[in-house]
Coordinates of C-alpha atoms and ligand atoms in Angstrom, one line a residue:
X16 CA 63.1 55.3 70.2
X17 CA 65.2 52.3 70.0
X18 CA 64.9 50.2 73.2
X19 CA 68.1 48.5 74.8
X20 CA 67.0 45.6 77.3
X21 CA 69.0 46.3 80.7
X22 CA 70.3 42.6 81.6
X23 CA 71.8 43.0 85.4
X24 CA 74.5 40.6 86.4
X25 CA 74.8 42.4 89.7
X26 CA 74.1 38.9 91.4
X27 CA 76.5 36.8 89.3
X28 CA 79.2 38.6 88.2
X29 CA 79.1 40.9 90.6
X30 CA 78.9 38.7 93.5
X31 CA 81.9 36.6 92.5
X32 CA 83.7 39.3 93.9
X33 CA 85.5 38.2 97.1
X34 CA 83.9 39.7 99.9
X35 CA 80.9 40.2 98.5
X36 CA 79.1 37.5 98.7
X37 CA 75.5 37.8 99.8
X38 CA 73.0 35.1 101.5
X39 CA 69.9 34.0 100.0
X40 CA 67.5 36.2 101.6
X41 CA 69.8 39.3 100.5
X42 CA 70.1 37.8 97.0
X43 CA 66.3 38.3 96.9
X44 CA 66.0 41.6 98.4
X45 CA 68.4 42.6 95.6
X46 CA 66.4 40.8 92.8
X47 CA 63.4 42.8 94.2
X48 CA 64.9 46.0 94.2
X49 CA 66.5 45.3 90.5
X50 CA 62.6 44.2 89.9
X51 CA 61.3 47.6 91.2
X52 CA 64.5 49.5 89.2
X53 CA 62.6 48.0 86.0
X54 CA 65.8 45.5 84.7
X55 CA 64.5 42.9 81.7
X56 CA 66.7 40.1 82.9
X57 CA 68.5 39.3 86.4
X58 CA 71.6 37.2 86.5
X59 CA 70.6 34.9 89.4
X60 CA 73.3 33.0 89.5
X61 CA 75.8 29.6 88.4
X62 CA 73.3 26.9 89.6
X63 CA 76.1 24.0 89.3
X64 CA 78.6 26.2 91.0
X65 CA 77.3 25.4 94.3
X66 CA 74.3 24.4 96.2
X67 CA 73.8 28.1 97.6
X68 CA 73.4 29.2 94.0
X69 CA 71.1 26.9 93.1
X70 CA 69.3 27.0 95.8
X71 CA 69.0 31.6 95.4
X72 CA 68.2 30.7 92.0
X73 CA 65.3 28.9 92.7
X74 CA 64.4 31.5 95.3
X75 CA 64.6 34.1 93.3
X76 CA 62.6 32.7 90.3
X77 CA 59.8 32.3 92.8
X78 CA 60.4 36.0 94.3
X79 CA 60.5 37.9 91.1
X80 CA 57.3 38.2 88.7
X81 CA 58.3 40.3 85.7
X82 CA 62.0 40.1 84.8
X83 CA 63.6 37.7 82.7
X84 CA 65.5 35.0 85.4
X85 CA 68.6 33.9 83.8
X86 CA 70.8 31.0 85.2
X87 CA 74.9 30.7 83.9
X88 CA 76.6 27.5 82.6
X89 CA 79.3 26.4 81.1
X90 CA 79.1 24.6 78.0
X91 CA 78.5 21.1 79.7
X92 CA 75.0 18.7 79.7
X93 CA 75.6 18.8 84.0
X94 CA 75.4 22.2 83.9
X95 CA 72.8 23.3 82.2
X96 CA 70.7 20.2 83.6
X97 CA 71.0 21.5 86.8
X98 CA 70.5 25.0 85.4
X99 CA 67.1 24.1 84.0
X100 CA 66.4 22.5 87.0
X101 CA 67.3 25.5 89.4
X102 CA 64.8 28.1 86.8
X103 CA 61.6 25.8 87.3
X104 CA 60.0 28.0 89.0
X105 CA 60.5 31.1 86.8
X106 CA 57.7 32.5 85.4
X107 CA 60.1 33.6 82.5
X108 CA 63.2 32.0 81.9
X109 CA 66.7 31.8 80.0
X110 CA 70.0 29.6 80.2
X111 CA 73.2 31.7 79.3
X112 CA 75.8 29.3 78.0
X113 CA 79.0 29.7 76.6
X114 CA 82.2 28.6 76.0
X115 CA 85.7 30.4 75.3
X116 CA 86.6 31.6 71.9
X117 CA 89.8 33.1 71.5
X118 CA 92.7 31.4 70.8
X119 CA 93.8 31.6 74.4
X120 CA 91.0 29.9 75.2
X121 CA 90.8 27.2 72.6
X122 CA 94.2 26.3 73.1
X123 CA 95.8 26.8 76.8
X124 CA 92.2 26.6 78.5
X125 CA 90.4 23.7 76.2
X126 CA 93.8 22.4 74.4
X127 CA 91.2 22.4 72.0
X128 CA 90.6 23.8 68.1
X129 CA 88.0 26.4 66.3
X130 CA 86.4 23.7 64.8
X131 CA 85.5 21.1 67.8
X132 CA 84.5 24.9 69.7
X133 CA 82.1 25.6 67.5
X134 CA 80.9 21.8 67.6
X135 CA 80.3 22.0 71.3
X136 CA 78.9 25.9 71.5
X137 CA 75.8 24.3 68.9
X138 CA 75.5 21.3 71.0
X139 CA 75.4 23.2 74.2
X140 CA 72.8 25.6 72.8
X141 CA 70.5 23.2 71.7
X142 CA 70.6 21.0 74.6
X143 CA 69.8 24.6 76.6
X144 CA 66.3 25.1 74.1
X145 CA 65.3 21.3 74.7
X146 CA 64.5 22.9 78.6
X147 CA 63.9 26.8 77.5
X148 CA 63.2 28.8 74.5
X149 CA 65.2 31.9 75.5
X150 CA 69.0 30.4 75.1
X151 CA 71.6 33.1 75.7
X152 CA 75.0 31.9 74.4
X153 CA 78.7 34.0 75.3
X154 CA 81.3 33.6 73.4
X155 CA 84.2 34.4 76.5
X156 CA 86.9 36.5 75.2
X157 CA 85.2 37.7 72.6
X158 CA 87.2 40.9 73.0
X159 CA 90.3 39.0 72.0
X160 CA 88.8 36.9 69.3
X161 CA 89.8 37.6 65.4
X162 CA 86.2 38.8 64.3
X163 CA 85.7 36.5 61.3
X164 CA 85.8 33.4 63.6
X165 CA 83.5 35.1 66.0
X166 CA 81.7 35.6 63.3
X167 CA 81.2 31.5 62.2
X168 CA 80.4 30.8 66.1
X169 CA 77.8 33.8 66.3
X170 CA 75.8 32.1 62.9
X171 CA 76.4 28.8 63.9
X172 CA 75.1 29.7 67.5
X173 CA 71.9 32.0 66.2
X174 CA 71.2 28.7 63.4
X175 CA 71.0 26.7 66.6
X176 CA 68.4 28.7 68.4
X177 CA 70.2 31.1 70.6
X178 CA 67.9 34.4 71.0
X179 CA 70.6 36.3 72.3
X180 CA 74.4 36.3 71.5
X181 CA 76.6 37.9 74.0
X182 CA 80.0 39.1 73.2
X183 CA 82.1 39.5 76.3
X184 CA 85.1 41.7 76.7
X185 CA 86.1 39.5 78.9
X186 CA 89.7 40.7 80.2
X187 CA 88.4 44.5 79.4
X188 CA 90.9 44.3 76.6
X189 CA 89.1 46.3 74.0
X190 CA 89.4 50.2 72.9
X191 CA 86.0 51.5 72.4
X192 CA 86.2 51.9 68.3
X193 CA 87.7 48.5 68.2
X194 CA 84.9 46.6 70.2
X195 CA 82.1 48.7 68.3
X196 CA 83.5 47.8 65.0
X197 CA 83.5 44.0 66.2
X198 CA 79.5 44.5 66.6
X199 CA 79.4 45.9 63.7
X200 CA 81.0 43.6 61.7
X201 CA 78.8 40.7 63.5
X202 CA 75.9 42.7 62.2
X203 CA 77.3 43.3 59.0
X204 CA 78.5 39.4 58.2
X205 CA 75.8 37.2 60.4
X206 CA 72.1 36.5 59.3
X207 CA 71.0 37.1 63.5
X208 CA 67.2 36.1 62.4
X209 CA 65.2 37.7 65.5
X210 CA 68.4 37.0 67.8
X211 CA 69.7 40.5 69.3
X212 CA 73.6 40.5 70.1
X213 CA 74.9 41.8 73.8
X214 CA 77.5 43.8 75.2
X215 CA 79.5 42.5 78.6
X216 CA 82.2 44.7 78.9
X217 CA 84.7 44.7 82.2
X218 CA 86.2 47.8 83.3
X219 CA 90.4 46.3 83.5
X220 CA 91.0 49.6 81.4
X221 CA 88.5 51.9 82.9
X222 CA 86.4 51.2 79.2
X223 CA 83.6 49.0 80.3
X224 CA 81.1 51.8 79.8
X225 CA 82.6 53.4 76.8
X226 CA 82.7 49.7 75.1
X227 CA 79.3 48.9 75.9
X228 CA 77.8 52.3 74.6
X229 CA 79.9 51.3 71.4
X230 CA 78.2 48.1 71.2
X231 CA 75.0 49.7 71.1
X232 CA 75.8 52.8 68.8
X233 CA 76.5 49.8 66.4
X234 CA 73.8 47.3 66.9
X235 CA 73.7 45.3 70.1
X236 CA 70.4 45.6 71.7
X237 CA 71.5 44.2 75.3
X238 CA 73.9 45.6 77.6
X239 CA 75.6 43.3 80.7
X240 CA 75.5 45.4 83.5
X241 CA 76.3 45.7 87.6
X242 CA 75.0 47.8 90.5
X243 CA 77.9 50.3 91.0
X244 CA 79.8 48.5 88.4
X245 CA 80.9 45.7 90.8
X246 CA 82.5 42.6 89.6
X247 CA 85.4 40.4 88.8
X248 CA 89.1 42.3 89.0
X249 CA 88.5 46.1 88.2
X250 CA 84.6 45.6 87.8
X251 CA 82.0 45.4 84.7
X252 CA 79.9 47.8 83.1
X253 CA 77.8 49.7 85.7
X254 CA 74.4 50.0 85.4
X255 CA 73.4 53.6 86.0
X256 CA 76.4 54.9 84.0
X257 CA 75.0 53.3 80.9
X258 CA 71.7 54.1 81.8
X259 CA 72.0 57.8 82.6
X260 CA 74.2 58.2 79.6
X261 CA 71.4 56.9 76.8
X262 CA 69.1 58.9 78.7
X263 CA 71.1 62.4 78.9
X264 CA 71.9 61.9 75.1
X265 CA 67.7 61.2 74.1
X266 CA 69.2 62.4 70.4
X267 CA 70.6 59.1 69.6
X268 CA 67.2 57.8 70.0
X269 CA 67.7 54.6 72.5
X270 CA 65.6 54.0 75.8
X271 CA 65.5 51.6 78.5
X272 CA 63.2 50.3 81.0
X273 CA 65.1 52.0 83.4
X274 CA 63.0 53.9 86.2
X275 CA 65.7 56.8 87.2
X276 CA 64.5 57.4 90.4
X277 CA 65.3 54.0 91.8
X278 CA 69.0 54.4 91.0
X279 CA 70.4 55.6 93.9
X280 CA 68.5 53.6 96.6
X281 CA 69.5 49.9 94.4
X282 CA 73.2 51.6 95.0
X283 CA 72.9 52.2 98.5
X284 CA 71.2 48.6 98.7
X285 CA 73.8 47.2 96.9
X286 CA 76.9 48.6 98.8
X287 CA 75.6 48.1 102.2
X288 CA 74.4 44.6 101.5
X289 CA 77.8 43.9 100.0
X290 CA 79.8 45.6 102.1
X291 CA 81.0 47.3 98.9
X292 CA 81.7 50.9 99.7
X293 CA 81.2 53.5 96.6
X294 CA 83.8 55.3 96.0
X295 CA 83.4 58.8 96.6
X296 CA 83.8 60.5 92.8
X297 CA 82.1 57.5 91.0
X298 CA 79.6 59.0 88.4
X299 CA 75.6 59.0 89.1
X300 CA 75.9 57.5 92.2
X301 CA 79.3 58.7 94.2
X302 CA 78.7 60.6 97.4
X303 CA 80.7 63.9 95.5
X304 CA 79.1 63.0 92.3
X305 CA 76.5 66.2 92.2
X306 CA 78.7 68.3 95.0
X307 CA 80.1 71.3 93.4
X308 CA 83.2 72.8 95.5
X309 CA 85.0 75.0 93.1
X310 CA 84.1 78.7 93.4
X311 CA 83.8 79.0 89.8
X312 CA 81.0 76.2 89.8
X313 CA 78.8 77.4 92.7
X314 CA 78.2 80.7 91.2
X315 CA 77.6 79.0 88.0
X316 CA 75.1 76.9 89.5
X317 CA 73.5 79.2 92.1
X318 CA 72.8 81.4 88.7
X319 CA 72.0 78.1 86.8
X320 CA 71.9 75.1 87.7
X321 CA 72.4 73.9 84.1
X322 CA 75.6 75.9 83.8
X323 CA 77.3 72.6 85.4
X324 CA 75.1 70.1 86.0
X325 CA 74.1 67.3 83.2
X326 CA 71.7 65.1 85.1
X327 CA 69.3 66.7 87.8
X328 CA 70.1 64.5 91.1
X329 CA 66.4 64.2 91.7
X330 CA 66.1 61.9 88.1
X331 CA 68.4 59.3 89.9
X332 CA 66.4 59.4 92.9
X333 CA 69.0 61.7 95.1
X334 CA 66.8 64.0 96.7
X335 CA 68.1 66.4 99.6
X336 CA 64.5 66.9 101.1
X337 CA 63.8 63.3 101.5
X338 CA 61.5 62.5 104.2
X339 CA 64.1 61.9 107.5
X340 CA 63.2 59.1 110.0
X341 CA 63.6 60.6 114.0
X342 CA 63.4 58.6 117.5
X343 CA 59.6 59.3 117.3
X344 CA 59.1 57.2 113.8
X345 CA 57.2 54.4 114.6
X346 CA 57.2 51.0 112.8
X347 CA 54.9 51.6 110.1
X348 CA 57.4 54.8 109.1
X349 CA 60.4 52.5 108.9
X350 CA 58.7 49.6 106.8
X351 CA 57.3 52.5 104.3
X352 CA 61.0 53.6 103.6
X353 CA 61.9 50.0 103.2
X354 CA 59.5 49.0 100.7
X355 CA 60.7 52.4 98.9
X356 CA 64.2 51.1 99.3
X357 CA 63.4 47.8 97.8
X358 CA 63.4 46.0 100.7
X359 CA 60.9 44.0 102.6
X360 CA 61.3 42.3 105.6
X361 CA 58.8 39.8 107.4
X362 CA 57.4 41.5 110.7
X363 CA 59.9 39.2 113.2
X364 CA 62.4 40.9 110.7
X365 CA 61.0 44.2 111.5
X366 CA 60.8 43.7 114.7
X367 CA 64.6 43.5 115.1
X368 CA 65.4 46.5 112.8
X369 CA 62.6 48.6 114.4
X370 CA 65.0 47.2 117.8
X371 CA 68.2 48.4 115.8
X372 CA 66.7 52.0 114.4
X373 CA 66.0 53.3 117.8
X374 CA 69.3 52.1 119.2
X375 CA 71.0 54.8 116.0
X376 CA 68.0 57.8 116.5
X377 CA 68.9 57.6 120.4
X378 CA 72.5 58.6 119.1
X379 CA 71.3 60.6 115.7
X380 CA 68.9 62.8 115.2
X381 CA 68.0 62.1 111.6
X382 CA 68.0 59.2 110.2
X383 CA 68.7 59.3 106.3
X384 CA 68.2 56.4 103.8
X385 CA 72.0 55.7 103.7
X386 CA 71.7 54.6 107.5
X387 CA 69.0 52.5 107.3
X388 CA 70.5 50.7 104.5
X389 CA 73.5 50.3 106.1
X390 CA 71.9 49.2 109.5
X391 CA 70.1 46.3 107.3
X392 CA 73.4 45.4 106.0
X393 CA 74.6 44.4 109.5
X394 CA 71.4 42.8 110.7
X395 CA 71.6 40.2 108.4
X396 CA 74.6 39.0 110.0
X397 CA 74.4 36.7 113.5
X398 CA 77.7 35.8 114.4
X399 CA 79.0 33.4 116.6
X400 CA 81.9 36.3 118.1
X401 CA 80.1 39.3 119.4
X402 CA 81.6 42.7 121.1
X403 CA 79.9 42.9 124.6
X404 CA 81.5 45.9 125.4
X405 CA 84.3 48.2 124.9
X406 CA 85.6 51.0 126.5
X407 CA 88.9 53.3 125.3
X408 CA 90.7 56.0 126.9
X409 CA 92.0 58.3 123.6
X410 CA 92.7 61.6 123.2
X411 CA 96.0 64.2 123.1
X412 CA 98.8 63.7 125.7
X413 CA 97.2 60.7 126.7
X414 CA 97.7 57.3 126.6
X415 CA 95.4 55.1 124.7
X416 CA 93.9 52.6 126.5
X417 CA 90.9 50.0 125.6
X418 CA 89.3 46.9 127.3
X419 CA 87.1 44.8 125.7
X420 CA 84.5 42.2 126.7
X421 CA 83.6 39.9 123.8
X422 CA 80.8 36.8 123.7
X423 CA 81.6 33.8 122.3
X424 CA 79.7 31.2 121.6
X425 CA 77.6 32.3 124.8
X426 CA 80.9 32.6 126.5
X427 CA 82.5 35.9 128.5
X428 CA 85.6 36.8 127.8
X429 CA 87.7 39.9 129.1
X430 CA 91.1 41.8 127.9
X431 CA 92.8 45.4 127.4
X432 CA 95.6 46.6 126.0
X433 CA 97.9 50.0 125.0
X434 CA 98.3 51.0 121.6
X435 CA 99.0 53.5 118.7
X436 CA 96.0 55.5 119.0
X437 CA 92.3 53.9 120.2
X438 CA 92.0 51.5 117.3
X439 CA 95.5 49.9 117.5
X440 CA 94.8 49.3 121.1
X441 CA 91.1 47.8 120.9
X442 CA 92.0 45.6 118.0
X443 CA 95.5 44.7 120.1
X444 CA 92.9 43.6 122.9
X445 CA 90.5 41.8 120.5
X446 CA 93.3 39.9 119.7
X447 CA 95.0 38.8 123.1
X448 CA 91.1 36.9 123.1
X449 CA 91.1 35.9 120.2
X450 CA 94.9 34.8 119.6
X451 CA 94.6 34.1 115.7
X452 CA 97.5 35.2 113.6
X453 CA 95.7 38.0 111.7
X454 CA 97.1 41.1 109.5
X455 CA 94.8 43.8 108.4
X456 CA 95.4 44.6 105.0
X457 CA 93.1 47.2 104.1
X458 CA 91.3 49.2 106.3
X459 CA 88.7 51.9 105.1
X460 CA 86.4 54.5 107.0
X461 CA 83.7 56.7 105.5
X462 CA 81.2 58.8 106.3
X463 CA 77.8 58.1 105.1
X464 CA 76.2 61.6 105.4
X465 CA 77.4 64.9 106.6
X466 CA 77.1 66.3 110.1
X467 CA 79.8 65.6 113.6
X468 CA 76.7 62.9 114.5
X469 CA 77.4 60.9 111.2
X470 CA 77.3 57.2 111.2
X471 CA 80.9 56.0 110.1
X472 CA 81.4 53.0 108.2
X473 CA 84.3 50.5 108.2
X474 CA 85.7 48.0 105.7
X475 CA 88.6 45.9 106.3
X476 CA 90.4 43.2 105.0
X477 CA 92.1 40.9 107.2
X478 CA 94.4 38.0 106.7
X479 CA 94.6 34.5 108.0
X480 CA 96.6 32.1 107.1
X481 CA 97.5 33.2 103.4
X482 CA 93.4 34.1 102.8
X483 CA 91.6 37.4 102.9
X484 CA 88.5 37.9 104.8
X485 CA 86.2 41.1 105.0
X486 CA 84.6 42.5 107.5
X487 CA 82.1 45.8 107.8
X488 CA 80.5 47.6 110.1
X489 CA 78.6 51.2 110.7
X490 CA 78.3 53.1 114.1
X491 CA 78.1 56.8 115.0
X492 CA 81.4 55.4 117.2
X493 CA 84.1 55.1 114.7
X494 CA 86.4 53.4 116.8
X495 CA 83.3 50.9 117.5
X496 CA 82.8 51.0 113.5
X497 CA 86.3 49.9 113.4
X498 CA 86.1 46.7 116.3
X499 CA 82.7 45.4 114.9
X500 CA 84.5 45.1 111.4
X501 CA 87.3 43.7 112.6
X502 CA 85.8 41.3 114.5
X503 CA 82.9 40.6 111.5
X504 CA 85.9 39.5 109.2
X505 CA 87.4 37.2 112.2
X506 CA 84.0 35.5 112.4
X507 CA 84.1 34.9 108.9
X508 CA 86.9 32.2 109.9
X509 CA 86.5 31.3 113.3
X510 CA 82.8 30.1 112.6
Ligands
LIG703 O1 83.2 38.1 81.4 C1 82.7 37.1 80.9 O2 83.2 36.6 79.8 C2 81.6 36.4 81.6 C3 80.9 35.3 80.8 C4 80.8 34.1 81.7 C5 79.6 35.8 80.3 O3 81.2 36.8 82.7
LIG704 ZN1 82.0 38.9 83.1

């Protein structure tokens, strides 16, 4: 077997998703999980880009033990200065630096030509391996960059002293055959030495997976990959598609570090730290992604379950029978399915989401994983605008009435209002407090599990003042759900 390192940009690419930005302590309960999942290299971040990324950079390198910690730049000495800087404490380290190599680039982006690109793409790779020895270079827009110039950057890049050499599809341009022939034709024309070339492949044209299994059917030995496939516009490569797909096909003869298992927890993780719901018929790790509905496939399943199903749930870790947390779980019983969720909390930590899970089994009888995940994901937040109370009249042939008490900063504050339906008229009352011009743009509810006594969760978008902010909540209450995430996203701006 071949192996493919897993390089998991889940923190970086993904998290320069609006929305979906995460805090430092969530950055490293993620890099623990992707630890536990068995990744070679995490993504930890733009150090230059701000002092929050540096800063969860640093963190992260001192969190992590066996994974690769990689730090972005751009192709400038400041960046990769302060990238060096922010990976100090890693006990393994690489800088992934880059610059634009398609014409667009060169010419509207750097008003710039081939030559003077390559120039700077050595320069910036051997000013990376005077602070590390593993120097990651991208060439962006690869995807959309004639192959026998990619070519000349790859060799002059690799000549340099870059181990790996990765070759993003950066606007998700390429057709599967056409990306896997540009590998091959890198492999074919450039003397790599030990370097290994990488796939990055975004998803504009729903491809991203296809491409990057090209990549590797023809050579690359890395693939750039997300949790749930999150990222910039339509998304990147996700992991567990990838993943699952080298695995189900053993015949081609590739393997990864991958533990399985872990799959489905990092995507709960992911989503509820995030606030990035899944959606629903997303492969591996969609809530409908092993249900079978059809007639036809029921009775093929009940008689085997092979007749329809690829992957066995239980290899990606979704197992029906899991343990269930109850009202009479102590402490101990919560932190255990943490640790097995990837996430660790210190015990004031606990405390409060030991405070939190007794609060949800007084209202639901099981707990699953999904809940506790998702009741993490709202811990994390403190915010300065809280809901006190609310109470709503709703129903048929009624009107629909709420009042609402909300704390801010330490403040009381007291309205109600009518409206189209429970929602309309709690967020109608929210508003008479709060009098910002908002619009809600998007407004999403799910369930998490099955069952009248679910937990739903909300995500909304709201606007203010030409910008979008996004809130997220879970309650058994759904018209609570849908308060809490309204009022999350208005936090986001009135803080
Ligand atoms: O998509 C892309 O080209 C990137 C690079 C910065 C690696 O994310
Ligand atoms: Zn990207």
């Amino acid at each position: 077997m071949e192996k493919v390192y897993v390089f998991d940009t889940t923190l970086r690419d993904g998290e320069q998703v609006p929305g979906c930005q995460l805090n430092t302590i969530e950055k490293i309960q993620v890099a623990k999980a992707l630890e536990l999942l068995g990744v070679d290299v995490i993504e930890a971040g733009f150090p230059i880009s701000s002092p929050g990324d540096f800063n969860s950079v640093v963190e992260i390198s001192k969190a992590v033990t066996w994974p690769v910690i990689c730090a972005l730049t751009r192709a400038v000495d400041k960046d990769i200065e302060v990238a060096a800087e922010a990976l100090k404490f890693a006990k393994r380290k690489r800088i992934h630096t880059g610059i634009g190599t398609s014409d667009y680039h060169i010419k509207y982006k750097f008003n710039s030509n081939r030559d003077e690109i390559i120039e700077r793409a050595i320069y910036a790779v051997k000013l990376s391996r005077r602070y590390v020895d593993d120097v990651e270079f991208y060439a962006e827009d690869a995807g959309r960059t004639d192959n026998e110039y990619l070519a000349c950057v790859v060799q002059a890049v690799v000549d340099a002293g870059a181990t790996v050499v990765n070759i993003p599809d950066t606007t998700g341009y390429c057709f599967p055959q056409e990306y896997g022939a540009k590998i091959k034709y890198l492999i074919d024309h450039v003397d790599m030495k030990n370097a290994i070339l990488s796939t990055h492949c975004h998803q504009d044209l729903g491809m991203a997976t296809a491409n990057s299994l090209a990549g590797v059917l023809n050579g690359a030995r890395q693939v750039e990959v997300t949790i749930n496939g999150i990222g910039e516009r339509a998304g990147n490569t996700s992991l567990e598609e990838v993943v699952m797909a080298l695995k189900s096909h053993k015949e081609l003869g590739y393997e990864t570090n991958i533990n399985t298992q872990k799959i489905y927890s990092t995507s709960r993780l992911v989503s509820a730290l995030m606030s990035m719901p899944v959606q629903p018929n997303k492969a591996i790790v969609g809530r409908n992604a092993f249900a079978h509905s059809s007639g036809i496939h029921q009775d093929g399943v009940l008689k085997n379950v092979q007749t329809y199903e690829i992957i066995d749930p239980k290899d990606v870790g979704i197992d029906d029978n899991a343990i269930v947390l109850t009202a009479r779980s102590g402490r101990a019983a919560l932190k255990s399915r943490l640790n097995l969720l990837g996430v660790q909390l210190d015990n004031g930590e606990l405390d409060d989401a030991y405070q939190k899970f007794l609060e949800l089994a007084d209202k639901k009888k099981d707990i699953k994983d999904d809940d506790i995940l998702s009741m993490i994901g709202r811990q994390s937040k403190s915010h300065r605008i809280k809901v006190e109370y609310l109470q709503v009249t709703c129903g048929v042939g009624v009107r629909h009435v709420a009042s609402i008490g909300l704390n801010i900063a330490g403040e009381h504050f007291e309205a109600s209002a009518t409206g189209n339906g429970p929602v309309d008229a709690a967020i109608k009352a929210v508003k008479r407090i709060i009098s910002r011009e908002t619009v809600i743009q998007e407004f999403l509810i799910q369930a998490i599990n099955r069952g009248s006594d679910d937990v739903g969760k909300v995500h909304m978008q709201v606007e203010h003042k030409g910008s979008l902010y996004y809130g997220f909540s879970a309650n058994t209450d759904i018209v609570a759900a849908s308060v809490e995430a309204f009022v999350d996203a208005v936090n986001k701006f009135a803080e």
